[in-house]
mmCIF file of C-alpha atoms and ligand atoms in Angstrom:
data_model
loop_
_atom_site.group_PDB
_atom_site.id
_atom_site.type_symbol
_atom_site.label_atom_id
_atom_site.label_comp_id
_atom_site.label_asym_id
_atom_site.label_seq_id
_atom_site.Cartn_x
_atom_site.Cartn_y
_atom_site.Cartn_z
ATOM 1 C CA MET T 1 -53.283 40.845 153.744
ATOM 2 C CA ARG T 2 -54.037 37.380 155.045
ATOM 3 C CA GLU T 3 -51.188 34.873 155.483
ATOM 4 C CA VAL T 4 -51.914 31.293 154.522
ATOM 5 C CA TYR T 5 -49.153 28.706 154.934
ATOM 6 C CA VAL T 6 -49.738 25.555 152.895
ATOM 7 C CA ASP T 7 -46.126 24.352 152.567
ATOM 8 C CA ASN T 8 -46.033 21.952 155.504
ATOM 9 C CA ASN T 9 -44.070 19.263 153.639
ATOM 10 C CA ALA T 10 -41.215 21.782 153.430
ATOM 11 C CA THR T 11 -41.397 22.569 157.130
ATOM 12 C CA THR T 12 -43.920 23.158 159.891
ATOM 13 C CA ARG T 13 -44.436 25.785 162.537
ATOM 14 C CA VAL T 14 -43.086 24.778 165.954
ATOM 15 C CA ALA T 15 -46.133 23.996 168.111
ATOM 16 C CA PRO T 16 -46.467 26.419 171.068
ATOM 17 C CA GLU T 17 -46.676 23.424 173.438
ATOM 18 C CA VAL T 18 -43.367 22.172 172.013
ATOM 19 C CA LEU T 19 -41.616 25.513 172.484
ATOM 20 C CA GLU T 20 -42.944 25.813 176.028
ATOM 21 C CA GLU T 21 -41.523 22.420 176.958
ATOM 22 C CA MET T 22 -38.136 23.305 175.428
ATOM 23 C CA LEU T 23 -37.607 26.734 177.003
ATOM 24 C CA PRO T 24 -36.390 25.701 180.507
ATOM 25 C CA TYR T 25 -33.619 23.651 178.884
ATOM 26 C CA PHE T 26 -31.710 26.667 177.546
ATOM 27 C CA CYS T 27 -30.904 28.781 180.612
ATOM 28 C CA ASP T 28 -32.161 26.927 183.685
ATOM 29 C CA LEU T 29 -31.686 23.225 183.031
ATOM 30 C CA TYR T 30 -28.556 23.415 180.932
ATOM 31 C CA GLY T 31 -26.515 20.474 182.223
ATOM 32 C CA ASN T 32 -24.875 17.958 179.963
ATOM 33 C CA PRO T 33 -27.056 14.821 180.043
ATOM 34 C CA SER T 34 -23.906 12.665 180.316
ATOM 35 C CA SER T 35 -22.795 14.369 183.573
ATOM 36 C CA ILE T 36 -23.492 12.587 186.838
ATOM 37 C CA HIS T 37 -24.166 15.697 188.931
ATOM 38 C CA SER T 38 -27.720 16.929 189.411
ATOM 39 C CA PHE T 39 -27.495 19.442 186.534
ATOM 40 C CA GLY T 40 -26.801 16.541 184.211
ATOM 41 C CA SER T 41 -29.077 13.906 185.661
ATOM 42 C CA LYS T 42 -32.207 16.092 185.540
ATOM 43 C CA VAL T 43 -31.560 16.725 181.876
ATOM 44 C CA GLY T 44 -30.637 13.099 181.204
ATOM 45 C CA LYS T 45 -33.987 12.008 182.638
ATOM 46 C CA LYS T 46 -35.876 14.389 180.373
ATOM 47 C CA VAL T 47 -33.911 13.206 177.311
ATOM 48 C CA GLY T 48 -34.920 9.666 178.319
ATOM 49 C CA GLU T 49 -38.551 10.740 178.454
ATOM 50 C CA ALA T 50 -38.248 12.265 174.960
ATOM 51 C CA ARG T 51 -36.799 9.001 173.658
ATOM 52 C CA GLU T 52 -39.762 7.130 175.164
ATOM 53 C CA ARG T 53 -42.188 9.533 173.489
ATOM 54 C CA VAL T 54 -40.581 9.109 170.068
ATOM 55 C CA ALA T 55 -40.566 5.323 170.527
ATOM 56 C CA ASP T 56 -44.179 5.363 171.658
ATOM 57 C CA LEU T 57 -45.356 7.126 168.496
ATOM 58 C CA LEU T 58 -43.718 4.396 166.414
ATOM 59 C CA GLN T 59 -44.539 1.456 168.732
ATOM 60 C CA ALA T 60 -40.795 0.868 169.184
ATOM 61 C CA HIS T 61 -38.547 0.363 172.218
ATOM 62 C CA PRO T 62 -36.779 3.488 173.532
ATOM 63 C CA ASP T 63 -33.378 1.805 173.100
ATOM 64 C CA GLU T 64 -34.128 1.497 169.379
ATOM 65 C CA ILE T 65 -34.193 5.297 168.945
ATOM 66 C CA ILE T 66 -31.113 7.485 168.454
ATOM 67 C CA PHE T 67 -31.286 11.248 168.034
ATOM 68 C CA THR T 68 -29.594 12.839 165.030
ATOM 69 C CA SER T 69 -29.336 16.355 163.613
ATOM 70 C CA CYS T 70 -31.935 15.951 160.834
ATOM 71 C CA GLY T 71 -33.675 13.574 158.451
ATOM 72 C CA SER T 72 -30.752 13.720 156.034
ATOM 73 C CA GLU T 73 -28.341 12.580 158.737
ATOM 74 C CA SER T 74 -30.696 9.752 159.716
ATOM 75 C CA ASP T 75 -30.830 8.590 156.080
ATOM 76 C CA ASN T 76 -27.043 8.775 155.715
ATOM 77 C CA ALA T 77 -26.398 7.054 159.041
ATOM 78 C CA ALA T 78 -28.869 4.263 158.248
ATOM 79 C CA ILE T 79 -27.368 3.488 154.856
ATOM 80 C CA MET T 80 -23.684 4.010 155.637
ATOM 81 C CA GLY T 81 -23.917 2.507 159.124
ATOM 82 C CA THR T 82 -25.445 -0.679 157.740
ATOM 83 C CA LEU T 83 -23.461 -1.107 154.530
ATOM 84 C CA SER T 84 -20.180 -0.865 156.392
ATOM 85 C CA THR T 85 -21.152 -3.938 158.433
ATOM 86 C CA TYR T 86 -21.639 -5.990 155.238
ATOM 87 C CA PRO T 87 -18.501 -5.156 153.195
ATOM 88 C CA GLU T 88 -19.153 -8.109 150.865
ATOM 89 C CA LYS T 89 -22.617 -6.850 149.865
ATOM 90 C CA ARG T 90 -22.189 -4.426 147.001
ATOM 91 C CA ARG T 91 -25.742 -3.794 145.802
ATOM 92 C CA ILE T 92 -28.209 -1.174 147.026
ATOM 93 C CA VAL T 93 -31.836 -1.153 145.939
ATOM 94 C CA THR T 94 -33.794 2.092 146.082
ATOM 95 C CA THR T 95 -36.301 4.010 143.939
ATOM 96 C CA ASN T 96 -35.839 6.925 141.621
ATOM 97 C CA VAL T 97 -38.276 9.116 143.577
ATOM 98 C CA GLU T 98 -36.365 9.214 146.877
ATOM 99 C CA HIS T 99 -35.363 12.432 148.595
ATOM 100 C CA PRO T 100 -31.896 13.738 147.617
ATOM 101 C CA ALA T 101 -30.633 12.613 151.055
ATOM 102 C CA VAL T 102 -30.914 9.050 149.743
ATOM 103 C CA LEU T 103 -30.466 9.657 146.006
ATOM 104 C CA ASN T 104 -27.294 11.727 146.232
ATOM 105 C CA LEU T 105 -25.763 9.339 148.757
ATOM 106 C CA SER T 106 -26.608 6.470 146.397
ATOM 107 C CA LYS T 107 -24.867 8.296 143.532
ATOM 108 C CA TYR T 108 -21.829 8.842 145.765
ATOM 109 C CA LEU T 109 -21.772 5.149 146.636
ATOM 110 C CA GLU T 110 -21.966 4.253 142.936
ATOM 111 C CA GLY T 111 -18.735 6.214 142.583
ATOM 112 C CA LYS T 112 -17.282 4.015 145.348
ATOM 113 C CA GLY T 113 -18.051 0.846 143.411
ATOM 114 C CA TYR T 114 -21.534 -0.026 144.670
ATOM 115 C CA GLU T 115 -24.155 -1.106 142.189
ATOM 116 C CA VAL T 116 -27.348 0.859 142.804
ATOM 117 C CA ILE T 117 -30.700 -0.229 141.380
ATOM 118 C CA TYR T 118 -33.127 2.681 141.090
ATOM 119 C CA LEU T 119 -36.582 1.122 140.786
ATOM 120 C CA PRO T 120 -38.905 3.006 138.445
ATOM 121 C CA VAL T 121 -42.433 4.064 139.440
ATOM 122 C CA ASP T 122 -45.667 3.993 137.440
ATOM 123 C CA ASN T 123 -47.751 7.050 136.595
ATOM 124 C CA LYS T 124 -49.300 6.943 140.069
ATOM 125 C CA GLY T 125 -45.872 7.025 141.693
ATOM 126 C CA ILE T 126 -45.833 3.377 142.886
ATOM 127 C CA ILE T 127 -43.112 0.740 142.353
ATOM 128 C CA ASP T 128 -43.712 -2.743 140.917
ATOM 129 C CA LEU T 129 -43.197 -5.338 143.656
ATOM 130 C CA ASP T 130 -42.032 -8.003 141.182
ATOM 131 C CA GLU T 131 -39.307 -5.638 139.997
ATOM 132 C CA LEU T 132 -38.329 -5.123 143.633
ATOM 133 C CA ARG T 133 -38.170 -8.890 144.184
ATOM 134 C CA ASP T 134 -35.960 -9.325 141.103
ATOM 135 C CA ALA T 135 -33.666 -6.472 142.132
ATOM 136 C CA ILE T 136 -32.842 -7.928 145.557
ATOM 137 C CA THR T 137 -30.154 -10.387 144.515
ATOM 138 C CA ASP T 138 -27.881 -12.208 146.980
ATOM 139 C CA ASN T 139 -25.333 -9.404 146.979
ATOM 140 C CA ALA T 140 -27.936 -6.749 147.945
ATOM 141 C CA GLY T 141 -27.092 -5.459 151.419
ATOM 142 C CA MET T 142 -29.524 -2.599 151.685
ATOM 143 C CA VAL T 143 -32.981 -1.706 150.409
ATOM 144 C CA SER T 144 -33.894 1.929 151.034
ATOM 145 C CA ILE T 145 -37.441 2.948 150.122
ATOM 146 C CA MET T 146 -39.392 5.921 151.415
ATOM 147 C CA TYR T 147 -42.681 5.610 153.321
ATOM 148 C CA ALA T 148 -44.343 8.519 151.569
ATOM 149 C CA ASN T 149 -43.142 10.866 148.882
ATOM 150 C CA ASN T 150 -42.480 14.470 149.836
ATOM 151 C CA GLU T 151 -43.720 15.924 146.538
ATOM 152 C CA THR T 152 -46.854 13.905 145.794
ATOM 153 C CA GLY T 153 -47.634 12.419 149.218
ATOM 154 C CA VAL T 154 -47.961 8.961 147.589
ATOM 155 C CA ILE T 155 -47.601 6.216 150.217
ATOM 156 C CA PHE T 156 -45.607 3.114 149.303
ATOM 157 C CA PRO T 157 -46.886 -0.400 150.200
ATOM 158 C CA ILE T 158 -44.331 -0.550 153.002
ATOM 159 C CA GLU T 159 -45.596 -3.710 154.686
ATOM 160 C CA GLU T 160 -45.483 -5.719 151.451
ATOM 161 C CA ILE T 161 -42.089 -4.250 150.613
ATOM 162 C CA GLY T 162 -40.876 -5.169 154.102
ATOM 163 C CA GLU T 163 -41.979 -8.779 153.690
ATOM 164 C CA ILE T 164 -40.137 -9.076 150.366
ATOM 165 C CA VAL T 165 -36.966 -7.575 151.846
ATOM 166 C CA LYS T 166 -37.185 -9.787 154.925
ATOM 167 C CA GLU T 167 -37.436 -12.963 152.813
ATOM 168 C CA SER T 168 -34.287 -11.889 150.970
ATOM 169 C CA GLY T 169 -32.241 -11.299 154.124
ATOM 170 C CA ALA T 170 -31.278 -7.748 153.101
ATOM 171 C CA VAL T 171 -31.639 -4.815 155.513
ATOM 172 C CA PHE T 172 -34.645 -2.528 155.011
ATOM 173 C CA HIS T 173 -34.274 1.196 155.613
ATOM 174 C CA CYS T 174 -37.325 3.403 155.278
ATOM 175 C CA ASP T 175 -37.189 7.186 154.974
ATOM 176 C CA ALA T 176 -40.389 8.059 156.841
ATOM 177 C CA VAL T 177 -39.619 11.769 157.192
ATOM 178 C CA GLN T 178 -42.912 12.774 155.558
ATOM 179 C CA ALA T 179 -45.036 10.032 157.086
ATOM 180 C CA VAL T 180 -44.212 10.244 160.802
ATOM 181 C CA GLY T 181 -46.855 12.237 162.647
ATOM 182 C CA LYS T 182 -49.238 12.231 159.683
ATOM 183 C CA ILE T 183 -50.195 8.557 159.528
ATOM 184 C CA ASN T 184 -50.010 5.694 161.989
ATOM 185 C CA ILE T 185 -46.767 3.709 161.924
ATOM 186 C CA ASP T 186 -46.549 0.534 163.996
ATOM 187 C CA LEU T 187 -43.034 -0.886 163.987
ATOM 188 C CA ARG T 188 -43.981 -3.922 166.096
ATOM 189 C CA SER T 189 -45.810 -5.498 163.173
ATOM 190 C CA SER T 190 -43.404 -4.211 160.547
ATOM 191 C CA SER T 191 -40.318 -5.553 158.776
ATOM 192 C CA ILE T 192 -38.569 -2.192 158.737
ATOM 193 C CA ASP T 193 -35.046 -2.451 160.205
ATOM 194 C CA LEU T 194 -34.169 1.252 160.180
ATOM 195 C CA LEU T 195 -36.485 4.265 159.929
ATOM 196 C CA SER T 196 -35.647 7.959 159.553
ATOM 197 C CA LEU T 197 -37.671 10.879 160.839
ATOM 198 C CA SER T 198 -37.193 14.624 161.109
ATOM 199 C CA GLY T 199 -38.535 16.973 163.786
ATOM 200 C CA HIS T 200 -39.339 19.961 161.617
ATOM 201 C CA LYS T 201 -41.926 18.038 159.622
ATOM 202 C CA LEU T 202 -44.057 17.443 162.719
ATOM 203 C CA HIS T 203 -44.016 20.757 164.597
ATOM 204 C CA ALA T 204 -40.670 20.295 166.386
ATOM 205 C CA PRO T 205 -37.720 22.568 165.525
ATOM 206 C CA LYS T 206 -35.419 22.291 162.537
ATOM 207 C CA GLY T 207 -32.087 20.555 163.129
ATOM 208 C CA ILE T 208 -33.338 17.546 165.083
ATOM 209 C CA GLY T 209 -34.025 14.079 163.731
ATOM 210 C CA ALA T 210 -34.135 10.510 164.909
ATOM 211 C CA LEU T 211 -33.235 7.111 163.585
ATOM 212 C CA TYR T 212 -34.969 3.912 164.630
ATOM 213 C CA ILE T 213 -32.604 0.924 164.620
ATOM 214 C CA ARG T 214 -34.411 -2.367 165.257
ATOM 215 C CA ARG T 215 -32.843 -4.428 168.061
ATOM 216 C CA GLY T 216 -30.310 -6.830 166.582
ATOM 217 C CA THR T 217 -29.636 -4.777 163.434
ATOM 218 C CA ARG T 218 -25.928 -4.508 162.679
ATOM 219 C CA PHE T 219 -24.878 -0.862 162.720
ATOM 220 C CA ILE T 220 -21.604 1.069 162.822
ATOM 221 C CA PRO T 221 -21.884 4.708 163.980
ATOM 222 C CA PHE T 222 -21.856 7.222 161.165
ATOM 223 C CA LEU T 223 -20.547 9.893 163.535
ATOM 224 C CA MET T 224 -17.645 8.653 165.683
ATOM 225 C CA GLY T 225 -16.559 10.190 168.968
ATOM 226 C CA GLY T 226 -18.059 10.041 172.462
ATOM 227 C CA HIS T 227 -20.416 7.386 173.773
ATOM 228 C CA GLN T 228 -23.657 9.279 173.456
ATOM 229 C CA GLU T 229 -26.781 7.527 172.163
ATOM 230 C CA GLY T 230 -25.593 4.146 173.374
ATOM 231 C CA GLY T 231 -22.377 4.509 171.370
ATOM 232 C CA ARG T 232 -24.340 4.801 168.102
ATOM 233 C CA ARG T 233 -24.069 8.568 167.471
ATOM 234 C CA ALA T 234 -21.384 10.755 168.974
ATOM 235 C CA GLY T 235 -21.835 14.388 169.932
ATOM 236 C CA THR T 236 -23.313 16.168 172.941
ATOM 237 C CA GLU T 237 -27.067 15.996 172.557
ATOM 238 C CA ASN T 238 -29.116 18.923 171.236
ATOM 239 C CA VAL T 239 -31.135 18.776 174.442
ATOM 240 C CA PRO T 240 -33.848 21.431 173.912
ATOM 241 C CA SER T 241 -34.607 20.133 170.430
ATOM 242 C CA ILE T 242 -34.673 16.516 171.581
ATOM 243 C CA ILE T 243 -37.193 17.537 174.235
ATOM 244 C CA GLY T 244 -39.141 19.432 171.582
ATOM 245 C CA LEU T 245 -39.182 16.373 169.331
ATOM 246 C CA GLY T 246 -40.432 14.227 172.205
ATOM 247 C CA LYS T 247 -43.276 16.642 172.898
ATOM 248 C CA ALA T 248 -44.108 16.880 169.169
ATOM 249 C CA CYS T 249 -44.368 13.074 169.015
ATOM 250 C CA LEU T 250 -46.630 13.026 172.063
ATOM 251 C CA LEU T 251 -48.883 15.651 170.472
ATOM 252 C CA ALA T 252 -48.887 13.811 167.143
ATOM 253 C CA LYS T 253 -49.969 10.604 168.861
ATOM 254 C CA ASP T 254 -52.803 12.323 170.734
ATOM 255 C CA LEU T 255 -54.040 14.375 167.810
ATOM 256 C CA MET T 256 -53.402 12.088 164.836
ATOM 257 C CA ALA T 257 -56.803 10.451 164.387
ATOM 258 C CA GLU T 258 -58.749 13.704 164.613
ATOM 259 C CA GLU T 259 -56.175 15.713 162.670
ATOM 260 C CA ARG T 260 -55.923 13.207 159.879
ATOM 261 C CA ASN T 261 -59.656 13.392 159.096
ATOM 262 C CA ARG T 262 -59.814 17.151 159.418
ATOM 263 C CA ILE T 263 -56.759 17.811 157.259
ATOM 264 C CA GLU T 264 -57.844 15.286 154.645
ATOM 265 C CA ALA T 265 -61.254 16.976 154.404
ATOM 266 C CA LEU T 266 -59.536 20.354 153.932
ATOM 267 C CA ARG T 267 -57.194 18.918 151.278
ATOM 268 C CA ASN T 268 -60.139 17.397 149.418
ATOM 269 C CA ARG T 269 -62.069 20.665 149.634
ATOM 270 C CA LEU T 270 -59.070 22.456 148.143
ATOM 271 C CA GLU T 271 -58.499 19.900 145.402
ATOM 272 C CA GLU T 272 -62.151 19.563 144.414
ATOM 273 C CA GLY T 273 -62.586 23.324 144.579
ATOM 274 C CA ILE T 274 -59.631 23.871 142.241
ATOM 275 C CA VAL T 275 -60.694 21.197 139.755
ATOM 276 C CA GLY T 276 -64.252 22.567 139.802
ATOM 277 C CA ARG T 277 -63.202 26.164 139.198
ATOM 278 C CA ILE T 278 -60.170 25.860 136.916
ATOM 279 C CA PRO T 279 -60.004 23.910 133.613
ATOM 280 C CA GLY T 280 -56.835 22.112 132.522
ATOM 281 C CA VAL T 281 -55.686 20.790 135.926
ATOM 282 C CA ILE T 282 -54.138 17.338 136.505
ATOM 283 C CA ILE T 283 -53.752 15.871 139.998
ATOM 284 C CA ASN T 284 -50.413 14.042 140.232
ATOM 285 C CA GLY T 285 -49.958 10.774 142.119
ATOM 286 C CA ASP T 286 -52.227 8.050 143.404
ATOM 287 C CA ARG T 287 -55.309 9.723 144.872
ATOM 288 C CA VAL T 288 -56.120 6.929 147.322
ATOM 289 C CA THR T 289 -52.862 5.824 148.933
ATOM 290 C CA ARG T 290 -51.712 9.319 149.707
ATOM 291 C CA LEU T 291 -50.810 11.371 152.760
ATOM 292 C CA PRO T 292 -53.926 13.176 153.975
ATOM 293 C CA ASN T 293 -52.301 16.605 153.713
ATOM 294 C CA SER T 294 -50.697 16.639 150.254
ATOM 295 C CA ALA T 295 -52.013 17.845 146.905
ATOM 296 C CA ASN T 296 -49.747 18.056 143.879
ATOM 297 C CA MET T 297 -51.263 19.451 140.704
ATOM 298 C CA SER T 298 -50.199 20.625 137.267
ATOM 299 C CA PHE T 299 -51.883 23.630 135.656
ATOM 300 C CA GLU T 300 -51.797 23.519 131.898
ATOM 301 C CA ALA T 301 -49.996 26.379 130.091
ATOM 302 C CA VAL T 302 -48.637 28.224 133.144
ATOM 303 C CA GLU T 303 -45.294 28.269 134.952
ATOM 304 C CA GLY T 304 -45.511 26.929 138.506
ATOM 305 C CA GLU T 305 -42.979 29.535 139.661
ATOM 306 C CA ALA T 306 -45.185 32.352 138.332
ATOM 307 C CA VAL T 307 -48.202 30.884 140.144
ATOM 308 C CA LEU T 308 -46.176 30.711 143.362
ATOM 309 C CA LEU T 309 -45.062 34.321 143.078
ATOM 310 C CA MET T 310 -48.603 35.537 142.472
ATOM 311 C CA LEU T 311 -49.922 33.383 145.314
ATOM 312 C CA SER T 312 -47.193 34.834 147.502
ATOM 313 C CA GLU T 313 -48.389 38.350 146.656
ATOM 314 C CA GLU T 314 -51.753 37.290 148.098
ATOM 315 C CA GLY T 315 -50.025 35.953 151.232
ATOM 316 C CA ILE T 316 -50.301 32.291 150.230
ATOM 317 C CA ALA T 317 -47.183 30.132 150.692
ATOM 318 C CA ALA T 318 -47.107 26.956 148.593
ATOM 319 C CA SER T 319 -44.337 25.178 146.709
ATOM 320 C CA SER T 320 -43.562 24.143 143.150
ATOM 321 C CA GLY T 321 -41.969 20.843 144.129
ATOM 322 C CA SER T 322 -39.713 19.971 147.020
ATOM 323 C CA ALA T 323 -38.216 22.955 148.837
ATOM 324 C CA CYS T 324 -34.787 21.511 148.215
ATOM 325 C CA SER T 325 -35.195 21.732 144.451
ATOM 326 C CA THR T 326 -36.893 25.099 144.043
ATOM 327 C CA ALA T 327 -33.534 26.830 143.605
ATOM 328 C CA GLU T 328 -32.786 24.526 140.677
ATOM 329 C CA ALA T 329 -34.264 24.946 137.233
ATOM 330 C CA GLU T 330 -34.398 21.150 136.779
ATOM 331 C CA PRO T 331 -37.898 19.691 136.515
ATOM 332 C CA SER T 332 -38.916 17.566 139.507
ATOM 333 C CA HIS T 333 -37.217 14.137 139.386
ATOM 334 C CA VAL T 334 -40.297 12.645 141.058
ATOM 335 C CA LEU T 335 -42.781 13.857 138.462
ATOM 336 C CA SER T 336 -40.359 13.022 135.620
ATOM 337 C CA ALA T 337 -40.088 9.470 136.989
ATOM 338 C CA MET T 338 -43.889 9.236 136.974
ATOM 339 C CA GLY T 339 -43.924 10.153 133.297
ATOM 340 C CA VAL T 340 -45.586 13.544 133.779
ATOM 341 C CA PRO T 341 -44.762 15.524 130.593
ATOM 342 C CA SER T 342 -42.164 18.238 131.197
ATOM 343 C CA THR T 343 -44.618 20.980 130.086
ATOM 344 C CA ALA T 344 -46.996 19.845 132.837
ATOM 345 C CA ILE T 345 -44.173 19.564 135.384
ATOM 346 C CA HIS T 346 -43.321 23.214 134.801
ATOM 347 C CA GLY T 347 -46.890 24.124 135.737
ATOM 348 C CA THR T 348 -46.882 22.167 138.999
ATOM 349 C CA VAL T 349 -47.819 23.452 142.428
ATOM 350 C CA ARG T 350 -47.697 21.491 145.681
ATOM 351 C CA PHE T 351 -50.075 22.410 148.495
ATOM 352 C CA SER T 352 -49.253 20.657 151.765
ATOM 353 C CA LEU T 353 -51.629 21.325 154.624
ATOM 354 C CA GLY T 354 -51.086 21.057 158.343
ATOM 355 C CA ARG T 355 -52.408 21.374 161.865
ATOM 356 C CA TYR T 356 -53.038 25.094 161.763
ATOM 357 C CA ASN T 357 -54.911 25.376 158.452
ATOM 358 C CA THR T 358 -58.599 26.272 158.536
ATOM 359 C CA GLU T 359 -61.546 26.019 156.141
ATOM 360 C CA LYS T 360 -61.490 29.809 155.774
ATOM 361 C CA GLU T 361 -57.904 29.619 154.536
ATOM 362 C CA ILE T 362 -58.812 26.979 151.971
ATOM 363 C CA ASP T 363 -61.672 29.153 150.745
ATOM 364 C CA TYR T 364 -59.284 32.103 150.529
ATOM 365 C CA ILE T 365 -56.999 30.081 148.225
ATOM 366 C CA LEU T 366 -60.024 29.019 146.173
ATOM 367 C CA ASP T 367 -61.002 32.658 145.883
ATOM 368 C CA LYS T 368 -57.562 33.856 144.716
ATOM 369 C CA LEU T 369 -56.184 31.015 142.593
ATOM 370 C CA PRO T 370 -58.639 30.955 139.623
ATOM 371 C CA SER T 371 -57.947 34.576 138.669
ATOM 372 C CA ILE T 372 -54.176 34.028 139.012
ATOM 373 C CA ILE T 373 -54.296 31.087 136.612
ATOM 374 C CA GLN T 374 -56.589 32.986 134.273
ATOM 375 C CA ARG T 375 -54.280 36.019 134.175
ATOM 376 C CA LEU T 376 -51.261 33.847 133.456
ATOM 377 C CA ARG T 377 -53.088 31.949 130.732
ATOM 378 C CA GLN T 378 -54.180 35.176 129.052
ATOM 379 C CA ILE T 379 -50.523 35.857 128.312
ATOM 380 C CA SER T 380 -49.480 32.257 127.701
ATOM 381 C CA PRO T 381 -48.656 31.233 124.108
ATOM 382 C CA HIS T 382 -49.553 27.653 125.126
ATOM 383 C CA TRP T 383 -53.178 28.354 126.035
ATOM 384 C CA SER T 384 -55.324 28.196 122.897
ATOM 385 C CA LYS T 385 -57.366 31.227 121.874
ATOM 386 C CA GLY T 386 -60.654 29.279 122.074
ATOM 387 C CA ARG T 387 -59.941 28.130 125.619
ATOM 388 C CA ARG T 388 -58.728 31.630 126.490
ATOM 389 C CA ALA T 389 -62.133 33.060 125.620
ATOM 390 C CA ALA T 390 -63.855 30.324 127.634
ATOM 391 C CA SER T 391 -61.619 30.490 130.703
HETATM 392 N N1 LIG N 1 -36.504 12.708 153.429
HETATM 393 C C1 LIG N 1 -37.663 13.261 153.017
HETATM 394 C C2 LIG N 1 -38.706 12.395 152.395
HETATM 395 C C3 LIG N 1 -37.868 14.631 153.146
HETATM 396 O O1 LIG N 1 -38.991 15.178 152.723
HETATM 397 C C4 LIG N 1 -36.840 15.419 153.738
HETATM 398 C C5 LIG N 1 -36.991 16.889 153.831
HETATM 399 O O2 LIG N 1 -37.696 17.497 153.071
HETATM 400 C C6 LIG N 1 -35.668 14.786 154.177
HETATM 401 C C7 LIG N 1 -35.533 13.426 154.003
HETATM 402 C C8 LIG N 1 -34.553 15.553 154.820
HETATM 403 O O3 LIG N 1 -34.918 15.963 156.113
HETATM 404 P P1 LIG N 1 -34.104 17.155 156.816
HETATM 405 O O4 LIG N 1 -34.582 18.407 156.176
HETATM 406 O O5 LIG N 1 -34.487 17.082 158.258
HETATM 407 O O6 LIG N 1 -32.679 16.879 156.582
#
């Protein structure tokens, strides 16, 4: 049986080049980067190089990058580390399609007396900029809006959002966990103050993230302790993973232009192939301003979980929403916010492509999926008899 992995928004395979660069830093070069002896200084130099590589991908300065343990920590550190410097500002503005790392923290902060405005999205998954403008009142300390959505791939108008936030004087945090490495991000020309990223979404290992903090942004460490990361994040550095993240950023920078076109062409082949072969399919989210790798679609009259299981039997790994919510029976909060009917949400599958996917793999999915949907519809009470005969 063939194995086809199309769940790259959940996580990616560590690139062999990344692993190779990490390996010496387990048993040979194992010094603590804070130590002044040669064991430490060799490692400290390499950590510095990784920081430069991360900064380079984002067009930032190396001293604006701190390493964290994951995207969730970066999101938490950005929001908590900023809000605590503005104790008088009690309003947070975000959207209702953020990742749980932002949404659940926002709910927690509501419990602590903050007022949180969750901006709605339209049926394409985009916020209304006038509503954003109105929401940023004088007491708004923080605006946290994602670069691109993990479920639909929809990209937010980040530059316009940044300008609106800048005019207001609030701090702008952007969760770019799904965008970094997939599309070009230039922080020199941007109004983003803090930006989160996560290694395992761009072929570095799990358990490593980074946070960009623009020079001059007020920030109190989220994790207190030693003086690592310029006093902005305590804890002895996860050296091999930091080095892996640096290499992954270097690769992403070199490969992005070519990869973006190739992956987008594969995604379009998959999407068009599915729509052409299977009736009753809706593509969710804006089809233009979207990550090149993501396709989110609802199949009428089937359960997404059943489709996933049958795909899995054919060796195909996709997802029914975000990986974090597949253990929950709740319909996707992102699709609900976009007004997708709950019957359609239950029939949703997300395909997220990546560096290692090939045309042959896409054709394999196109070969297997129509009969899976047809079999499920044959036994579905929601698929009309007439359509059953025709499908
Ligand atoms: N933000 C977004 C948009 C994500 O997609 C994810 C992970 O899926 C995260 C944050 C959390 O990242 P991590 O898994 O590294 O904590």
